[in-house]
Amino acid sequence: MKTFSASHKTVFVVDHCPYMAESCRQQVEYDMLTKTRAQGIIPLAPVSKSLWTCAVECSMEYCRILFDIYPFKKLVNYIVSDSEFHFLNTWSQEDQNVQELMSALAAVGPPNPREDPECCSILHGLVAAVESLCKITEYQHEARTTLMDNAEHVTNKGRIICITNAKSDTHVRMLEDCVQETIQEHNKLAAGSDRLMQIQQCELVLIHTYPLGDDTLVSDRPRKEISPVLTSEVHSVRAGRHLAGKLNILVQQHFDLASTTITNIPMKEEQHANTSANYDVELLHHKDAHLEFIRSGELHPPGSASRDSSLKETVTLKWCTPRTNSVELHFCTGAFRISPVDVNSRPSSCLTNFLLNGRSVLLEQPRKSGSKVISHMLSSHGGEIFLHVLSSTRSTLEDPPSISEGCGGRVTDYRITDFGEFMRENRLTPFPGPKQIEAAARAPLERAKDQLERHTRYWPMIISQTTIFNMQAVVPLASLIVKESLTEEDVLTCQKTIYNLVDMERKNDPLPISTVGTRGKGPKRDEQYRIMWNELETLVRAHINSTERHQRVLDCIVACRSKPPEEEERKKRGRKREEKEDKSEKNGKDVEPDKTWQESERLKGVLECEKEELAEAEIIKDSPDSPEPLNKKPRLAIEETPPVEKAKGPVSLLAMWTSRINTANSRKHQEFVGRLNSVNNKAELYQHLKEENGLLLIVGRTLMKMERLADNEDN
């Protein structure tokens, strides 16, 4: 089906009755434009426009914006209504310009206040508007010709904008009824004609305008459906600038437009050529030019504001230094025609002339801090000005962004493979139809939603945030516990999985605990299993409300986690021992100076003892009764070398590790008494020789002589 929206056809119906000649009472000081005035000359009194002039100017501004942004396929038909209707143009593309309409309006002239009001009515124009909507445009004719036999598939929709001075709400309802009846009549005529098309949808916009200072007799009303074909909305607006602002808002709503204000535009002052001031210019364009703001959540960045306290909002962009070399410009992702809001103002005229001379202007987002972001560019092509959208983030020509560049930072351990499996398990497929569904059964869509809800009750997205989903041993339980109901075989499988985990803990098998972002060795083995059991219990608890068998699985986990007191006490002692080792390692650096001082004192004592031993040994050696000393092997040089004092400065990793291993090994066995009292691994022998008068030496010699005598007697 070839669809033409209601924006394809717009019919303006402007009231040309005598009451439209009334003044709008908004005064215009036109004598202020005179630069020089002779003394004694009384300034001219201000003038005011009529309701007709205000309606014509505002409607022409509506058409100008439409023709600037949509030069094709958005058509306007202008009708003037008094004692009869007057078509000022047709649906032809050649008539779609402001010059054509202004020339026709000049020929019509202002309303005649002396004309009989009873002979004039806005109804003539509304009937002609419905008739005009039934006519076929060039684009509709082309679509019908292309489809040939399926020409009825081409839609016909349109919009009627009526500017009048209504008398009351009852008068407004009468106008709506007239349009409704006329549509029904012309649809019947179009059904039997090849040159007309039936109206599928018509939007009626009634604008009641009245002079300043008067009370409105018509109340505003939002869009309301009068019939399946007709919708209507009513706007009650004061004439003058208020009517211009209302039509400016309506043209944005009807054609999906948005507003952008260019700030800090440097312009030379007309009175002072050597000085310059900054001005602002508001532009209208298609709303897709702000699509990047919408996607990034910054639809109204800093600087955006609401103008004239109306519903219309504008996005503010800051002027940058113009660029003349287009080769240096960034690539753009879209280009949209623009139209100035105040086309006759000096800033707007200077900006358009500047751009039409081949210059380009970059626009940046105003920011309070950080580097500037250039998001748009103004440039002209073929005599038309376009607002270009520059890619301020990632180029559309590059590869798609990696999943590692998520919104939370560079997260490189997403469970991508598991998520793909999750998508396959929750894939939707077409269903034959509602006839195949039993009365008691739920719809397939509802069952699919329930399954998706069960699968996502506990599903960590990051590998480092889970332990059980990284273990192959837990896969059977994790895949079964999400089922809506479990069989006895499923319960046995889950219990078997739990028992396997208990066996793994008994064997002290390692777990796939992620240490990303942590310092040191990570959690201890007991802590790892505690984390694993807690996560497994969380997963099962999320599904215990499904059936009674799910509860049995949870009961099995709770029972296996409650260990005997003896095992708990053993693990507690092991944890305390490891904590002491860690503390000793931390305190090792503080104990080193004390150990050094103690070793130096012990070394002095050993030297003194060695001197005494040498003296005693000389006495024993000179004695004729003393036996020959045993031939002892010379000590290794490494044993005679005193320990290396602790070097000043940083300690090497090897020294730290060796010290730690020696400290840990020293606590695993009972040390030899002699080594405990030794100095530099040297134990003092024959300590009794140091006693006074050598008493023990004499006793020893006596005993040896007695043994020799005993041996001689035996012989």
mmCIF file of C-alpha atoms in Angstrom, residues 111-403:
data_model
loop_
_atom_site.group_PDB
_atom_site.id
_atom_site.type_symbol
_atom_site.label_atom_id
_atom_site.label_comp_id
_atom_site.label_asym_id
_atom_site.label_seq_id
_atom_site.Cartn_x
_atom_site.Cartn_y
_atom_site.Cartn_z
ATOM 1 C CA PRO A 111 -12.219 42.535 3.382
ATOM 2 C CA ASN A 112 -14.891 45.109 2.645
ATOM 3 C CA PRO A 113 -16.300 46.312 5.987
ATOM 4 C CA ARG A 114 -19.450 47.661 4.264
ATOM 5 C CA GLU A 115 -20.358 44.301 2.779
ATOM 6 C CA ASP A 116 -23.448 42.539 4.151
ATOM 7 C CA PRO A 117 -22.263 40.071 6.844
ATOM 8 C CA GLU A 118 -25.277 37.857 6.278
ATOM 9 C CA CYS A 119 -24.093 37.019 2.780
ATOM 10 C CA CYS A 120 -20.622 36.005 3.946
ATOM 11 C CA SER A 121 -19.759 32.745 5.676
ATOM 12 C CA ILE A 122 -16.737 30.590 6.343
ATOM 13 C CA LEU A 123 -18.827 27.545 5.392
ATOM 14 C CA HIS A 124 -18.253 28.220 1.685
ATOM 15 C CA GLY A 125 -14.526 27.795 2.175
ATOM 16 C CA LEU A 126 -14.861 24.629 4.317
ATOM 17 C CA VAL A 127 -17.044 22.936 1.687
ATOM 18 C CA ALA A 128 -14.527 23.885 -1.003
ATOM 19 C CA ALA A 129 -11.688 22.515 1.201
ATOM 20 C CA VAL A 130 -13.355 19.086 1.424
ATOM 21 C CA GLU A 131 -13.883 19.120 -2.308
ATOM 22 C CA SER A 132 -10.228 19.987 -2.836
ATOM 23 C CA LEU A 133 -9.077 17.076 -0.641
ATOM 24 C CA CYS A 134 -10.938 14.658 -2.904
ATOM 25 C CA LYS A 135 -8.925 15.816 -5.905
ATOM 26 C CA ILE A 136 -5.924 13.737 -6.974
ATOM 27 C CA THR A 137 -2.442 15.239 -6.757
ATOM 28 C CA GLU A 138 0.367 14.534 -9.188
ATOM 29 C CA TYR A 139 2.115 12.234 -6.727
ATOM 30 C CA GLN A 140 -1.059 10.266 -6.001
ATOM 31 C CA HIS A 141 -1.743 9.914 -9.705
ATOM 32 C CA GLU A 142 1.775 8.596 -10.260
ATOM 33 C CA ALA A 143 1.342 6.052 -7.456
ATOM 34 C CA ARG A 144 -2.039 4.920 -8.810
ATOM 35 C CA THR A 145 -0.575 4.528 -12.288
ATOM 36 C CA THR A 146 2.313 2.462 -10.940
ATOM 37 C CA LEU A 147 0.042 0.091 -9.016
ATOM 38 C CA MET A 148 -2.430 -0.226 -11.929
ATOM 39 C CA ASP A 149 -4.931 -2.849 -10.754
ATOM 40 C CA ASN A 150 -4.236 -2.086 -7.091
ATOM 41 C CA ALA A 151 -4.852 1.645 -7.415
ATOM 42 C CA GLU A 152 -7.333 1.539 -4.540
ATOM 43 C CA HIS A 153 -4.429 0.833 -2.194
ATOM 44 C CA VAL A 154 -3.233 4.442 -2.510
ATOM 45 C CA THR A 155 -4.409 6.350 0.565
ATOM 46 C CA ASN A 156 -5.892 9.847 0.606
ATOM 47 C CA LYS A 157 -5.489 11.885 3.785
ATOM 48 C CA GLY A 158 -5.357 15.615 4.406
ATOM 49 C CA ARG A 159 -5.545 18.517 6.833
ATOM 50 C CA ILE A 160 -7.773 21.624 6.879
ATOM 51 C CA ILE A 161 -6.565 24.723 8.765
ATOM 52 C CA CYS A 162 -9.344 27.277 9.177
ATOM 53 C CA ILE A 163 -8.606 30.799 10.501
ATOM 54 C CA THR A 164 -11.798 32.638 11.411
ATOM 55 C CA ASN A 165 -13.553 34.667 14.086
ATOM 56 C CA ALA A 166 -16.120 32.309 15.585
ATOM 57 C CA LYS A 167 -19.053 33.515 17.628
ATOM 58 C CA SER A 168 -19.259 30.738 20.255
ATOM 59 C CA ASP A 169 -18.590 27.073 20.961
ATOM 60 C CA THR A 170 -21.933 26.275 19.363
ATOM 61 C CA HIS A 171 -20.771 27.961 16.184
ATOM 62 C CA VAL A 172 -17.635 25.797 16.258
ATOM 63 C CA ARG A 173 -19.667 22.589 16.591
ATOM 64 C CA MET A 174 -21.822 23.693 13.663
ATOM 65 C CA LEU A 175 -18.684 24.092 11.520
ATOM 66 C CA GLU A 176 -17.498 20.594 12.507
ATOM 67 C CA ASP A 177 -20.874 19.075 11.613
ATOM 68 C CA CYS A 178 -20.795 20.827 8.263
ATOM 69 C CA VAL A 179 -17.354 19.382 7.462
ATOM 70 C CA GLN A 180 -18.475 15.912 8.560
ATOM 71 C CA GLU A 181 -21.563 15.950 6.321
ATOM 72 C CA THR A 182 -19.599 17.321 3.370
ATOM 73 C CA ILE A 183 -17.000 14.538 3.663
ATOM 74 C CA GLN A 184 -19.715 11.877 3.596
ATOM 75 C CA GLU A 185 -21.320 13.412 0.498
ATOM 76 C CA HIS A 186 -18.090 13.805 -1.445
ATOM 77 C CA ASN A 187 -16.919 10.292 -0.528
ATOM 78 C CA LYS A 188 -20.063 8.959 -2.192
ATOM 79 C CA LEU A 189 -19.304 11.000 -5.296
ATOM 80 C CA ALA A 190 -15.659 9.920 -5.338
ATOM 81 C CA ALA A 191 -16.616 6.245 -5.077
ATOM 82 C CA GLY A 192 -18.070 6.384 -8.579
ATOM 83 C CA SER A 193 -15.406 8.593 -10.175
ATOM 84 C CA ASP A 194 -11.905 7.875 -11.475
ATOM 85 C CA ARG A 195 -10.786 11.496 -11.047
ATOM 86 C CA LEU A 196 -11.622 11.748 -7.362
ATOM 87 C CA MET A 197 -10.442 9.866 -4.292
ATOM 88 C CA GLN A 198 -12.317 9.108 -1.117
ATOM 89 C CA ILE A 199 -11.006 10.735 2.064
ATOM 90 C CA GLN A 200 -9.747 8.134 4.538
ATOM 91 C CA GLN A 201 -8.703 10.653 7.182
ATOM 92 C CA CYS A 202 -9.155 14.398 7.646
ATOM 93 C CA GLU A 203 -7.712 16.595 10.404
ATOM 94 C CA LEU A 204 -9.646 19.813 11.053
ATOM 95 C CA VAL A 205 -7.734 22.585 12.862
ATOM 96 C CA LEU A 206 -10.011 25.505 13.792
ATOM 97 C CA ILE A 207 -8.201 28.681 14.880
ATOM 98 C CA HIS A 208 -10.385 31.340 16.465
ATOM 99 C CA THR A 209 -8.591 34.703 16.445
ATOM 100 C CA TYR A 210 -9.852 37.835 18.206
ATOM 101 C CA PRO A 211 -8.518 41.356 18.951
ATOM 102 C CA LEU A 212 -6.346 42.142 21.936
ATOM 103 C CA GLY A 213 -8.317 43.202 24.993
ATOM 104 C CA ASP A 214 -11.475 41.260 24.084
ATOM 105 C CA ASP A 215 -12.667 38.223 25.958
ATOM 106 C CA THR A 216 -12.653 35.015 23.991
ATOM 107 C CA LEU A 217 -16.005 33.407 23.297
ATOM 108 C CA VAL A 218 -14.510 30.100 22.200
ATOM 109 C CA SER A 219 -12.645 27.690 24.470
ATOM 110 C CA ASP A 220 -9.589 25.649 23.490
ATOM 111 C CA ARG A 221 -10.070 21.950 22.903
ATOM 112 C CA PRO A 222 -7.479 19.254 22.178
ATOM 113 C CA ARG A 223 -7.797 16.833 19.304
ATOM 114 C CA LYS A 224 -11.071 14.942 19.387
ATOM 115 C CA GLU A 225 -12.389 12.219 17.107
ATOM 116 C CA ILE A 226 -15.655 13.339 15.533
ATOM 117 C CA SER A 227 -15.974 10.213 13.370
ATOM 118 C CA PRO A 228 -13.667 7.472 12.058
ATOM 119 C CA VAL A 229 -12.784 9.842 9.198
ATOM 120 C CA LEU A 230 -12.707 13.243 10.931
ATOM 121 C CA THR A 231 -10.744 14.578 13.917
ATOM 122 C CA SER A 232 -11.002 18.153 15.165
ATOM 123 C CA GLU A 233 -9.108 20.510 17.464
ATOM 124 C CA VAL A 234 -9.847 24.111 18.442
ATOM 125 C CA HIS A 235 -7.369 26.892 19.289
ATOM 126 C CA SER A 236 -8.462 30.270 20.629
ATOM 127 C CA VAL A 237 -5.654 32.785 20.034
ATOM 128 C CA ARG A 238 -5.306 36.559 20.262
ATOM 129 C CA ALA A 239 -4.317 38.227 17.009
ATOM 130 C CA GLY A 240 -0.862 39.627 16.329
ATOM 131 C CA ARG A 241 2.282 38.004 17.642
ATOM 132 C CA HIS A 242 0.263 35.432 19.610
ATOM 133 C CA LEU A 243 -1.299 34.090 16.399
ATOM 134 C CA ALA A 244 2.136 33.972 14.731
ATOM 135 C CA GLY A 245 3.563 31.984 17.655
ATOM 136 C CA LYS A 246 0.659 29.517 17.550
ATOM 137 C CA LEU A 247 1.081 28.805 13.827
ATOM 138 C CA ASN A 248 4.839 28.457 14.352
ATOM 139 C CA ILE A 249 4.149 25.717 16.900
ATOM 140 C CA LEU A 250 1.561 24.036 14.661
ATOM 141 C CA VAL A 251 3.895 23.849 11.673
ATOM 142 C CA GLN A 252 6.441 22.042 13.853
ATOM 143 C CA GLN A 253 3.835 19.583 15.104
ATOM 144 C CA HIS A 254 2.323 18.927 11.674
ATOM 145 C CA PHE A 255 5.620 18.313 9.836
ATOM 146 C CA ASP A 256 7.918 16.873 12.559
ATOM 147 C CA LEU A 257 10.117 19.940 12.851
ATOM 148 C CA ALA A 258 12.475 21.036 15.611
ATOM 149 C CA SER A 259 14.113 24.304 16.591
ATOM 150 C CA THR A 260 17.823 25.113 16.887
ATOM 151 C CA THR A 261 19.161 28.481 18.050
ATOM 152 C CA ILE A 262 22.623 29.547 16.868
ATOM 153 C CA THR A 263 24.231 31.719 19.545
ATOM 154 C CA ASN A 264 27.274 34.005 19.677
ATOM 155 C CA ILE A 265 27.107 34.971 16.002
ATOM 156 C CA PRO A 266 29.575 37.897 15.597
ATOM 157 C CA MET A 267 28.157 40.766 13.528
ATOM 158 C CA LYS A 268 29.292 44.328 13.022
ATOM 159 C CA GLU A 269 27.021 47.004 14.364
ATOM 160 C CA GLU A 270 25.288 49.054 11.718
ATOM 161 C CA GLN A 271 25.780 52.319 13.624
ATOM 162 C CA HIS A 272 29.368 51.517 14.699
ATOM 163 C CA ALA A 273 31.271 49.790 11.925
ATOM 164 C CA ASN A 274 34.346 49.176 14.064
ATOM 165 C CA THR A 275 32.498 47.256 16.771
ATOM 166 C CA SER A 276 30.721 43.930 16.735
ATOM 167 C CA ALA A 277 28.118 42.227 18.884
ATOM 168 C CA ASN A 278 26.876 38.667 19.279
ATOM 169 C CA TYR A 279 23.416 37.751 18.042
ATOM 170 C CA ASP A 280 21.177 34.693 18.068
ATOM 171 C CA VAL A 281 19.283 33.195 15.132
ATOM 172 C CA GLU A 282 16.597 30.527 15.487
ATOM 173 C CA LEU A 283 16.273 27.931 12.725
ATOM 174 C CA LEU A 284 13.648 25.285 12.019
ATOM 175 C CA HIS A 285 14.484 21.921 10.469
ATOM 176 C CA HIS A 286 13.446 18.289 10.594
ATOM 177 C CA LYS A 287 13.606 16.792 14.073
ATOM 178 C CA ASP A 288 15.953 14.009 12.935
ATOM 179 C CA ALA A 289 18.771 16.560 13.136
ATOM 180 C CA HIS A 290 18.505 16.118 16.940
ATOM 181 C CA LEU A 291 18.486 12.339 16.737
ATOM 182 C CA GLU A 292 21.967 12.059 18.266
ATOM 183 C CA PHE A 293 20.796 14.099 21.261
ATOM 184 C CA ILE A 294 17.806 11.797 21.700
ATOM 185 C CA ARG A 295 19.934 8.649 21.554
ATOM 186 C CA SER A 296 22.458 9.989 24.031
ATOM 187 C CA GLY A 297 19.757 11.182 26.427
ATOM 188 C CA GLU A 298 20.726 14.852 25.929
ATOM 189 C CA LEU A 299 17.697 16.035 23.986
ATOM 190 C CA HIS A 300 17.985 19.376 25.782
ATOM 191 C CA PRO A 301 21.671 19.899 26.512
ATOM 192 C CA PRO A 302 22.968 22.850 28.538
ATOM 193 C CA GLY A 303 21.734 25.985 26.807
ATOM 194 C CA SER A 304 18.410 24.594 25.594
ATOM 195 C CA ALA A 305 15.452 26.655 26.662
ATOM 196 C CA SER A 306 11.802 27.283 26.075
ATOM 197 C CA ARG A 307 11.152 30.396 24.017
ATOM 198 C CA ASP A 308 8.253 32.776 24.614
ATOM 199 C CA SER A 309 7.025 30.577 27.472
ATOM 200 C CA SER A 310 5.309 28.334 24.918
ATOM 201 C CA LEU A 311 5.369 24.611 24.384
ATOM 202 C CA LYS A 312 8.052 24.967 21.748
ATOM 203 C CA GLU A 313 11.618 24.315 22.878
ATOM 204 C CA THR A 314 14.861 24.999 21.105
ATOM 205 C CA VAL A 315 18.314 23.408 21.264
ATOM 206 C CA THR A 316 21.136 25.927 21.556
ATOM 207 C CA LEU A 317 24.335 25.464 19.544
ATOM 208 C CA LYS A 318 27.329 27.781 19.651
ATOM 209 C CA TRP A 319 28.905 29.448 16.612
ATOM 210 C CA CYS A 320 32.447 28.315 15.754
ATOM 211 C CA THR A 321 35.044 29.904 13.510
ATOM 212 C CA PRO A 322 33.935 29.431 9.866
ATOM 213 C CA ARG A 323 35.801 26.890 7.756
ATOM 214 C CA THR A 324 36.354 27.475 4.051
ATOM 215 C CA ASN A 325 38.111 24.238 3.097
ATOM 216 C CA SER A 326 35.443 21.550 2.941
ATOM 217 C CA VAL A 327 38.108 18.825 2.734
ATOM 218 C CA GLU A 328 38.970 19.424 6.370
ATOM 219 C CA LEU A 329 35.395 19.075 7.551
ATOM 220 C CA HIS A 330 34.145 16.019 9.384
ATOM 221 C CA PHE A 331 31.920 13.516 7.651
ATOM 222 C CA CYS A 332 28.204 13.988 8.286
ATOM 223 C CA THR A 333 25.460 11.464 8.974
ATOM 224 C CA GLY A 334 22.552 13.593 7.753
ATOM 225 C CA ALA A 335 21.649 16.855 6.020
ATOM 226 C CA PHE A 336 18.374 18.734 6.535
ATOM 227 C CA ARG A 337 17.013 21.920 4.981
ATOM 228 C CA ILE A 338 16.572 24.841 7.342
ATOM 229 C CA SER A 339 14.284 27.851 7.525
ATOM 230 C CA PRO A 340 14.833 30.916 9.742
ATOM 231 C CA VAL A 341 12.015 31.694 12.136
ATOM 232 C CA ASP A 342 12.387 35.465 11.762
ATOM 233 C CA VAL A 343 13.385 35.610 8.124
ATOM 234 C CA ASN A 344 13.289 39.421 7.831
ATOM 235 C CA SER A 345 15.512 40.187 10.824
ATOM 236 C CA ARG A 346 19.013 41.552 10.226
ATOM 237 C CA PRO A 347 20.835 38.668 11.996
ATOM 238 C CA SER A 348 18.922 36.064 9.952
ATOM 239 C CA SER A 349 19.587 37.937 6.717
ATOM 240 C CA CYS A 350 23.318 38.262 7.469
ATOM 241 C CA LEU A 351 23.595 34.572 8.349
ATOM 242 C CA THR A 352 21.820 33.358 5.197
ATOM 243 C CA ASN A 353 23.868 35.663 2.949
ATOM 244 C CA PHE A 354 27.066 34.504 4.660
ATOM 245 C CA LEU A 355 26.200 30.853 4.012
ATOM 246 C CA LEU A 356 24.951 31.388 0.454
ATOM 247 C CA ASN A 357 28.339 32.900 -0.429
ATOM 248 C CA GLY A 358 29.915 29.454 -0.042
ATOM 249 C CA ARG A 359 30.998 29.623 3.584
ATOM 250 C CA SER A 360 30.476 26.845 6.141
ATOM 251 C CA VAL A 361 29.988 27.229 9.878
ATOM 252 C CA LEU A 362 30.661 24.603 12.528
ATOM 253 C CA LEU A 363 28.356 24.457 15.542
ATOM 254 C CA GLU A 364 29.332 23.114 18.948
ATOM 255 C CA GLN A 365 27.405 22.066 21.998
ATOM 256 C CA PRO A 366 27.795 24.564 24.825
ATOM 257 C CA ARG A 367 29.462 22.855 27.797
ATOM 258 C CA LYS A 368 30.414 24.120 31.213
ATOM 259 C CA SER A 369 33.561 21.996 31.357
ATOM 260 C CA GLY A 370 35.593 19.665 29.172
ATOM 261 C CA SER A 371 36.568 19.900 25.530
ATOM 262 C CA LYS A 372 34.132 21.265 22.983
ATOM 263 C CA VAL A 373 32.045 18.851 20.928
ATOM 264 C CA ILE A 374 31.254 19.910 17.348
ATOM 265 C CA SER A 375 27.933 18.291 16.479
ATOM 266 C CA HIS A 376 26.506 20.209 13.457
ATOM 267 C CA MET A 377 27.540 22.278 10.470
ATOM 268 C CA LEU A 378 25.722 24.860 8.346
ATOM 269 C CA SER A 379 26.508 24.893 4.637
ATOM 270 C CA SER A 380 24.728 25.645 1.370
ATOM 271 C CA HIS A 381 24.336 23.421 -1.692
ATOM 272 C CA GLY A 382 22.756 24.592 -4.911
ATOM 273 C CA GLY A 383 21.368 27.775 -3.363
ATOM 274 C CA GLU A 384 19.763 25.938 -0.409
ATOM 275 C CA ILE A 385 21.054 25.934 3.164
ATOM 276 C CA PHE A 386 21.404 22.614 4.967
ATOM 277 C CA LEU A 387 22.066 21.717 8.584
ATOM 278 C CA HIS A 388 24.549 18.836 8.561
ATOM 279 C CA VAL A 389 24.735 16.399 11.459
ATOM 280 C CA LEU A 390 28.341 15.533 12.261
ATOM 281 C CA SER A 391 29.223 12.295 13.985
ATOM 282 C CA SER A 392 30.496 13.329 17.406
ATOM 283 C CA THR A 393 30.852 9.763 18.732
ATOM 284 C CA ARG A 394 31.625 6.689 16.630
ATOM 285 C CA SER A 395 31.673 6.763 12.864
ATOM 286 C CA THR A 396 28.996 4.793 11.057
ATOM 287 C CA LEU A 397 31.696 3.742 8.579
ATOM 288 C CA GLU A 398 33.666 1.914 11.266
ATOM 289 C CA ASP A 399 33.055 -1.545 12.607
ATOM 290 C CA PRO A 400 30.235 -1.905 15.123
ATOM 291 C CA PRO A 401 31.318 -1.209 18.717
ATOM 292 C CA SER A 402 32.694 -4.112 20.687
ATOM 293 C CA ILE A 403 30.653 -5.504 23.534
#
